[in-house]
mmCIF file of C-alpha atoms in Angstrom:
data_model
loop_
_atom_site.group_PDB
_atom_site.id
_atom_site.type_symbol
_atom_site.label_atom_id
_atom_site.label_comp_id
_atom_site.label_asym_id
_atom_site.label_seq_id
_atom_site.Cartn_x
_atom_site.Cartn_y
_atom_site.Cartn_z
ATOM 1 C CA UNK Y 1 30.069 -14.807 26.487
ATOM 2 C CA UNK Y 2 30.184 -18.201 27.465
ATOM 3 C CA UNK Y 3 31.958 -19.468 30.650
ATOM 4 C CA UNK Y 4 33.854 -22.473 31.440
ATOM 5 C CA UNK Y 5 35.097 -23.854 35.126
ATOM 6 C CA UNK Y 6 38.231 -25.865 34.874
ATOM 7 C CA UNK Y 7 39.755 -27.782 37.864
ATOM 8 C CA UNK Y 8 43.303 -28.656 37.806
ATOM 9 C CA UNK Y 9 44.071 -25.592 35.528
ATOM 10 C CA UNK Y 10 47.962 -25.113 36.623
ATOM 11 C CA UNK Y 11 49.398 -27.596 34.452
ATOM 12 C CA UNK Y 12 49.158 -30.261 31.862
ATOM 13 C CA UNK Y 13 45.624 -30.633 30.258
ATOM 14 C CA UNK Y 14 43.997 -28.236 32.595
ATOM 15 C CA UNK Y 15 46.253 -25.328 31.512
ATOM 16 C CA UNK Y 16 45.743 -26.240 27.932
ATOM 17 C CA UNK Y 17 41.982 -26.115 28.380
ATOM 18 C CA UNK Y 18 42.444 -22.841 29.922
ATOM 19 C CA UNK Y 19 44.429 -21.568 27.030
ATOM 20 C CA UNK Y 20 42.274 -22.940 24.197
ATOM 21 C CA UNK Y 21 38.842 -21.651 25.811
ATOM 22 C CA UNK Y 22 40.453 -18.178 26.270
ATOM 23 C CA UNK Y 23 41.618 -18.115 23.038
ATOM 24 C CA UNK Y 24 37.830 -18.635 22.095
ATOM 25 C CA UNK Y 25 37.012 -15.810 23.984
ATOM 26 C CA UNK Y 26 35.355 -17.743 26.727
ATOM 27 C CA UNK Y 27 35.264 -16.487 30.568
ATOM 28 C CA UNK Y 28 37.586 -18.803 31.989
ATOM 29 C CA UNK Y 29 37.514 -20.083 35.759
ATOM 30 C CA UNK Y 30 40.674 -21.551 36.417
ATOM 31 C CA UNK Y 31 41.063 -23.437 39.696
ATOM 32 C CA UNK Y 32 44.042 -25.022 41.284
ATOM 33 C CA UNK Y 33 45.472 -25.708 44.926
ATOM 34 C CA UNK Y 34 48.013 -22.724 44.953
ATOM 35 C CA UNK Y 35 47.649 -20.190 42.231
ATOM 36 C CA UNK Y 36 50.655 -18.003 43.815
ATOM 37 C CA UNK Y 37 52.849 -21.031 42.636
ATOM 38 C CA UNK Y 38 50.948 -21.558 39.257
ATOM 39 C CA UNK Y 39 53.479 -19.498 37.182
ATOM 40 C CA UNK Y 40 52.144 -20.142 33.987
ATOM 41 C CA UNK Y 41 48.476 -19.668 34.973
ATOM 42 C CA UNK Y 42 49.208 -16.338 36.404
ATOM 43 C CA UNK Y 43 50.797 -15.252 33.181
ATOM 44 C CA UNK Y 44 48.176 -16.496 31.217
ATOM 45 C CA UNK Y 45 45.455 -14.397 33.379
ATOM 46 C CA UNK Y 46 47.816 -11.399 33.126
ATOM 47 C CA UNK Y 47 47.638 -11.702 29.477
ATOM 48 C CA UNK Y 48 44.112 -12.237 28.993
ATOM 49 C CA UNK Y 49 41.383 -10.490 31.422
ATOM 50 C CA UNK Y 50 38.941 -13.119 30.575
ATOM 51 C CA UNK Y 51 40.851 -15.936 32.909
ATOM 52 C CA UNK Y 52 39.782 -15.581 36.521
ATOM 53 C CA UNK Y 53 42.006 -17.764 39.058
ATOM 54 C CA UNK Y 54 40.813 -19.271 42.160
ATOM 55 C CA UNK Y 55 41.897 -21.286 44.661
ATOM 56 C CA UNK Y 56 40.490 -24.571 44.992
ATOM 57 C CA UNK Y 57 41.631 -27.789 46.861
ATOM 58 C CA UNK Y 58 39.284 -30.375 45.394
ATOM 59 C CA UNK Y 59 39.848 -32.857 48.161
ATOM 60 C CA UNK Y 60 38.369 -30.323 50.498
ATOM 61 C CA UNK Y 61 34.287 -30.126 50.167
ATOM 62 C CA UNK Y 62 34.149 -27.233 52.100
ATOM 63 C CA UNK Y 63 36.395 -25.477 49.784
ATOM 64 C CA UNK Y 64 33.853 -26.484 46.933
ATOM 65 C CA UNK Y 65 31.110 -25.330 48.894
ATOM 66 C CA UNK Y 66 32.888 -22.151 49.440
ATOM 67 C CA UNK Y 67 33.594 -21.412 45.876
ATOM 68 C CA UNK Y 68 30.153 -22.118 44.643
ATOM 69 C CA UNK Y 69 29.016 -19.534 47.180
ATOM 70 C CA UNK Y 70 31.294 -17.138 45.964
ATOM 71 C CA UNK Y 71 30.173 -17.825 42.234
ATOM 72 C CA UNK Y 72 26.521 -18.314 43.252
ATOM 73 C CA UNK Y 73 25.378 -15.564 40.667
ATOM 74 C CA UNK Y 74 27.671 -16.969 37.816
ATOM 75 C CA UNK Y 75 26.329 -19.047 34.965
ATOM 76 C CA UNK Y 76 28.694 -21.848 34.083
ATOM 77 C CA UNK Y 77 28.076 -23.611 30.813
ATOM 78 C CA UNK Y 78 30.662 -26.204 30.977
ATOM 79 C CA UNK Y 79 32.463 -27.540 34.070
ATOM 80 C CA UNK Y 80 35.428 -29.443 33.512
ATOM 81 C CA UNK Y 81 36.393 -32.011 36.144
ATOM 82 C CA UNK Y 82 40.095 -32.377 35.192
ATOM 83 C CA UNK Y 83 42.197 -32.490 38.292
ATOM 84 C CA UNK Y 84 43.144 -35.797 39.475
ATOM 85 C CA UNK Y 85 46.132 -37.977 40.908
ATOM 86 C CA UNK Y 86 47.461 -41.302 39.667
ATOM 87 C CA UNK Y 87 47.801 -42.489 43.424
ATOM 88 C CA UNK Y 88 49.669 -45.695 42.701
ATOM 89 C CA UNK Y 89 53.365 -45.965 44.310
ATOM 90 C CA UNK Y 90 53.270 -50.147 45.468
ATOM 91 C CA UNK Y 91 51.498 -53.184 43.827
ATOM 92 C CA UNK Y 92 49.245 -55.903 45.304
ATOM 93 C CA UNK Y 93 50.681 -57.006 48.679
ATOM 94 C CA UNK Y 94 51.895 -53.637 49.622
ATOM 95 C CA UNK Y 95 48.982 -51.307 49.128
ATOM 96 C CA UNK Y 96 49.076 -48.088 50.723
ATOM 97 C CA UNK Y 97 45.183 -47.919 51.510
ATOM 98 C CA UNK Y 98 45.129 -44.442 52.995
ATOM 99 C CA UNK Y 99 46.816 -43.326 49.298
ATOM 100 C CA UNK Y 100 44.024 -45.708 47.969
ATOM 101 C CA UNK Y 101 41.465 -43.335 49.654
ATOM 102 C CA UNK Y 102 42.912 -40.203 48.838
ATOM 103 C CA UNK Y 103 43.005 -41.238 45.299
ATOM 104 C CA UNK Y 104 39.193 -42.090 45.514
ATOM 105 C CA UNK Y 105 38.398 -38.639 47.144
ATOM 106 C CA UNK Y 106 40.223 -36.767 44.332
ATOM 107 C CA UNK Y 107 39.615 -38.675 41.307
ATOM 108 C CA UNK Y 108 35.841 -39.861 42.208
ATOM 109 C CA UNK Y 109 34.189 -37.791 44.897
ATOM 110 C CA UNK Y 110 35.504 -34.610 44.131
ATOM 111 C CA UNK Y 111 34.307 -34.367 40.781
ATOM 112 C CA UNK Y 112 30.883 -35.627 41.846
ATOM 113 C CA UNK Y 113 30.820 -32.796 44.667
ATOM 114 C CA UNK Y 114 31.398 -30.155 42.115
ATOM 115 C CA UNK Y 115 28.448 -31.328 39.945
ATOM 116 C CA UNK Y 116 26.359 -30.978 42.963
ATOM 117 C CA UNK Y 117 27.636 -27.930 44.231
ATOM 118 C CA UNK Y 118 27.664 -26.207 40.956
ATOM 119 C CA UNK Y 119 24.442 -27.427 39.338
ATOM 120 C CA UNK Y 120 22.312 -24.457 39.853
ATOM 121 C CA UNK Y 121 25.164 -22.422 37.998
ATOM 122 C CA UNK Y 122 25.572 -25.073 35.260
ATOM 123 C CA UNK Y 123 21.679 -24.910 35.175
ATOM 124 C CA UNK Y 124 21.583 -21.359 34.090
ATOM 125 C CA UNK Y 125 24.365 -22.058 31.503
ATOM 126 C CA UNK Y 126 23.474 -22.331 27.588
ATOM 127 C CA UNK Y 127 25.622 -25.435 27.192
ATOM 128 C CA UNK Y 128 24.795 -27.457 30.645
ATOM 129 C CA UNK Y 129 27.398 -29.593 30.289
ATOM 130 C CA UNK Y 130 29.545 -31.443 32.864
ATOM 131 C CA UNK Y 131 32.958 -32.698 31.750
ATOM 132 C CA UNK Y 132 35.270 -35.264 33.283
ATOM 133 C CA UNK Y 133 38.767 -36.346 32.312
ATOM 134 C CA UNK Y 134 38.519 -39.948 33.056
ATOM 135 C CA UNK Y 135 41.052 -42.693 31.497
ATOM 136 C CA UNK Y 136 40.876 -45.805 29.224
ATOM 137 C CA UNK Y 137 42.447 -47.365 32.359
ATOM 138 C CA UNK Y 138 38.929 -47.061 34.197
ATOM 139 C CA UNK Y 139 37.687 -49.605 31.599
ATOM 140 C CA UNK Y 140 37.143 -52.881 33.218
ATOM 141 C CA UNK Y 141 36.823 -54.466 29.783
ATOM 142 C CA UNK Y 142 39.927 -53.276 28.470
ATOM 143 C CA UNK Y 143 42.201 -54.169 31.423
ATOM 144 C CA UNK Y 144 44.247 -56.662 30.201
ATOM 145 C CA UNK Y 145 47.682 -55.965 32.087
ATOM 146 C CA UNK Y 146 46.630 -55.549 35.726
ATOM 147 C CA UNK Y 147 48.374 -53.425 38.010
ATOM 148 C CA UNK Y 148 47.643 -49.482 38.689
ATOM 149 C CA UNK Y 149 44.921 -50.939 41.320
ATOM 150 C CA UNK Y 150 44.124 -47.059 43.010
ATOM 151 C CA UNK Y 151 44.089 -45.172 39.794
ATOM 152 C CA UNK Y 152 42.121 -47.743 37.871
ATOM 153 C CA UNK Y 153 39.515 -48.417 40.772
ATOM 154 C CA UNK Y 154 39.340 -44.703 41.068
ATOM 155 C CA UNK Y 155 38.473 -44.129 37.367
ATOM 156 C CA UNK Y 156 36.353 -47.015 37.049
ATOM 157 C CA UNK Y 157 34.132 -45.539 40.014
ATOM 158 C CA UNK Y 158 34.323 -42.145 38.086
ATOM 159 C CA UNK Y 159 32.792 -43.758 35.075
ATOM 160 C CA UNK Y 160 30.183 -45.310 36.822
ATOM 161 C CA UNK Y 161 29.118 -42.167 38.841
ATOM 162 C CA UNK Y 162 28.978 -40.062 36.168
ATOM 163 C CA UNK Y 163 27.159 -42.585 33.729
ATOM 164 C CA UNK Y 164 24.459 -42.434 36.394
ATOM 165 C CA UNK Y 165 24.141 -38.836 36.885
ATOM 166 C CA UNK Y 166 23.955 -38.414 33.160
ATOM 167 C CA UNK Y 167 20.577 -40.256 33.450
ATOM 168 C CA UNK Y 168 19.339 -38.542 36.722
ATOM 169 C CA UNK Y 169 20.035 -35.131 34.945
ATOM 170 C CA UNK Y 170 18.882 -35.808 31.625
ATOM 171 C CA UNK Y 171 15.324 -34.446 32.236
ATOM 172 C CA UNK Y 172 16.874 -31.276 33.554
ATOM 173 C CA UNK Y 173 18.684 -30.583 30.676
ATOM 174 C CA UNK Y 174 22.056 -31.239 31.881
ATOM 175 C CA UNK Y 175 24.435 -33.237 30.031
ATOM 176 C CA UNK Y 176 27.762 -35.476 30.976
ATOM 177 C CA UNK Y 177 30.826 -36.311 29.149
ATOM 178 C CA UNK Y 178 33.354 -38.906 30.211
ATOM 179 C CA UNK Y 179 36.616 -38.387 28.306
ATOM 180 C CA UNK Y 180 39.756 -40.501 27.693
ATOM 181 C CA UNK Y 181 42.225 -37.700 26.834
ATOM 182 C CA UNK Y 182 44.655 -40.228 25.211
ATOM 183 C CA UNK Y 183 48.218 -40.972 26.367
ATOM 184 C CA UNK Y 184 49.079 -37.474 26.799
ATOM 185 C CA UNK Y 185 52.562 -35.764 27.319
ATOM 186 C CA UNK Y 186 52.129 -34.134 30.670
ATOM 187 C CA UNK Y 187 53.694 -34.407 34.017
ATOM 188 C CA UNK Y 188 51.185 -37.815 34.578
ATOM 189 C CA UNK Y 189 51.674 -39.220 31.221
ATOM 190 C CA UNK Y 190 55.539 -38.769 31.094
ATOM 191 C CA UNK Y 191 57.767 -38.016 28.094
ATOM 192 C CA UNK Y 192 56.982 -41.376 26.241
ATOM 193 C CA UNK Y 193 53.392 -40.746 25.514
ATOM 194 C CA UNK Y 194 51.826 -40.455 22.293
ATOM 195 C CA UNK Y 195 50.196 -36.835 21.624
ATOM 196 C CA UNK Y 196 50.766 -33.363 23.257
ATOM 197 C CA UNK Y 197 48.130 -31.923 25.277
ATOM 198 C CA UNK Y 198 47.401 -29.457 22.600
ATOM 199 C CA UNK Y 199 46.091 -32.424 20.031
ATOM 200 C CA UNK Y 200 44.327 -33.816 23.068
ATOM 201 C CA UNK Y 201 42.676 -30.486 24.387
ATOM 202 C CA UNK Y 202 41.564 -29.311 20.795
ATOM 203 C CA UNK Y 203 39.743 -32.527 20.390
ATOM 204 C CA UNK Y 204 37.781 -32.516 23.344
ATOM 205 C CA UNK Y 205 36.898 -28.885 22.962
ATOM 206 C CA UNK Y 206 35.551 -29.996 19.299
ATOM 207 C CA UNK Y 207 33.452 -32.831 20.760
ATOM 208 C CA UNK Y 208 32.135 -30.169 23.662
ATOM 209 C CA UNK Y 209 31.269 -27.525 21.079
ATOM 210 C CA UNK Y 210 29.196 -30.188 19.253
ATOM 211 C CA UNK Y 211 27.637 -31.622 22.224
ATOM 212 C CA UNK Y 212 23.915 -32.281 22.560
ATOM 213 C CA UNK Y 213 21.998 -34.626 25.061
ATOM 214 C CA UNK Y 214 22.163 -37.488 22.762
ATOM 215 C CA UNK Y 215 25.634 -38.043 23.668
ATOM 216 C CA UNK Y 216 25.443 -37.604 27.284
ATOM 217 C CA UNK Y 217 26.724 -40.467 29.473
ATOM 218 C CA UNK Y 218 29.048 -41.161 26.530
ATOM 219 C CA UNK Y 219 32.419 -42.796 27.250
ATOM 220 C CA UNK Y 220 34.994 -41.399 24.434
ATOM 221 C CA UNK Y 221 38.236 -40.548 23.213
ATOM 222 C CA UNK Y 222 39.521 -37.057 22.694
ATOM 223 C CA UNK Y 223 39.142 -37.967 19.065
ATOM 224 C CA UNK Y 224 35.345 -39.272 19.213
ATOM 225 C CA UNK Y 225 35.980 -42.949 19.431
ATOM 226 C CA UNK Y 226 34.068 -44.710 21.722
ATOM 227 C CA UNK Y 227 35.743 -46.537 24.776
ATOM 228 C CA UNK Y 228 34.859 -49.647 26.213
ATOM 229 C CA UNK Y 229 33.212 -49.726 29.729
#
């Protein structure tokens, strides 16, 4: 039975990934900061014995290392770096530099740390895939409206870093995908978003299922459309 590890699993896209992979019969390792407060995720775990809930704050590298040691003998087919924050509260002229640093840690450094810490487990899996939930707002060529400096820069950095390791890890048979999930009706996306989480995650799951190393390093929309860098 294949295994997926998902960060930010307590709500939104992360929770939907857990639902859909559990329904497919996968072992799901669902990670979030406060499992005791994750009611929907706990209920999913109680209904489905293949869902294993783990406490993890991705902003703390020591917690990532500890979880990797706990799961040392686990084979992970797909790692989904979903946890992320928006970060922006003030525009240029009033930027909060500590908030910017925190945004970069969570949105950029943490996915890379997850990839490093869990690489041995991923290499033992059959799919050998690192998935990253990015955003079209990380595209430099698509930025025609400005603003959202913290979020845009963190996702642009994530895209660059993951593109780089897609090259570094290719000879080890490990692939990397970078997704724009669309504008999704989640806590971050808001009520005016265009699609629901089920549609977005369903599209991404289909692309993950059909992944080959020929696709590694691609920045794509949930429906498979290539995204501009």
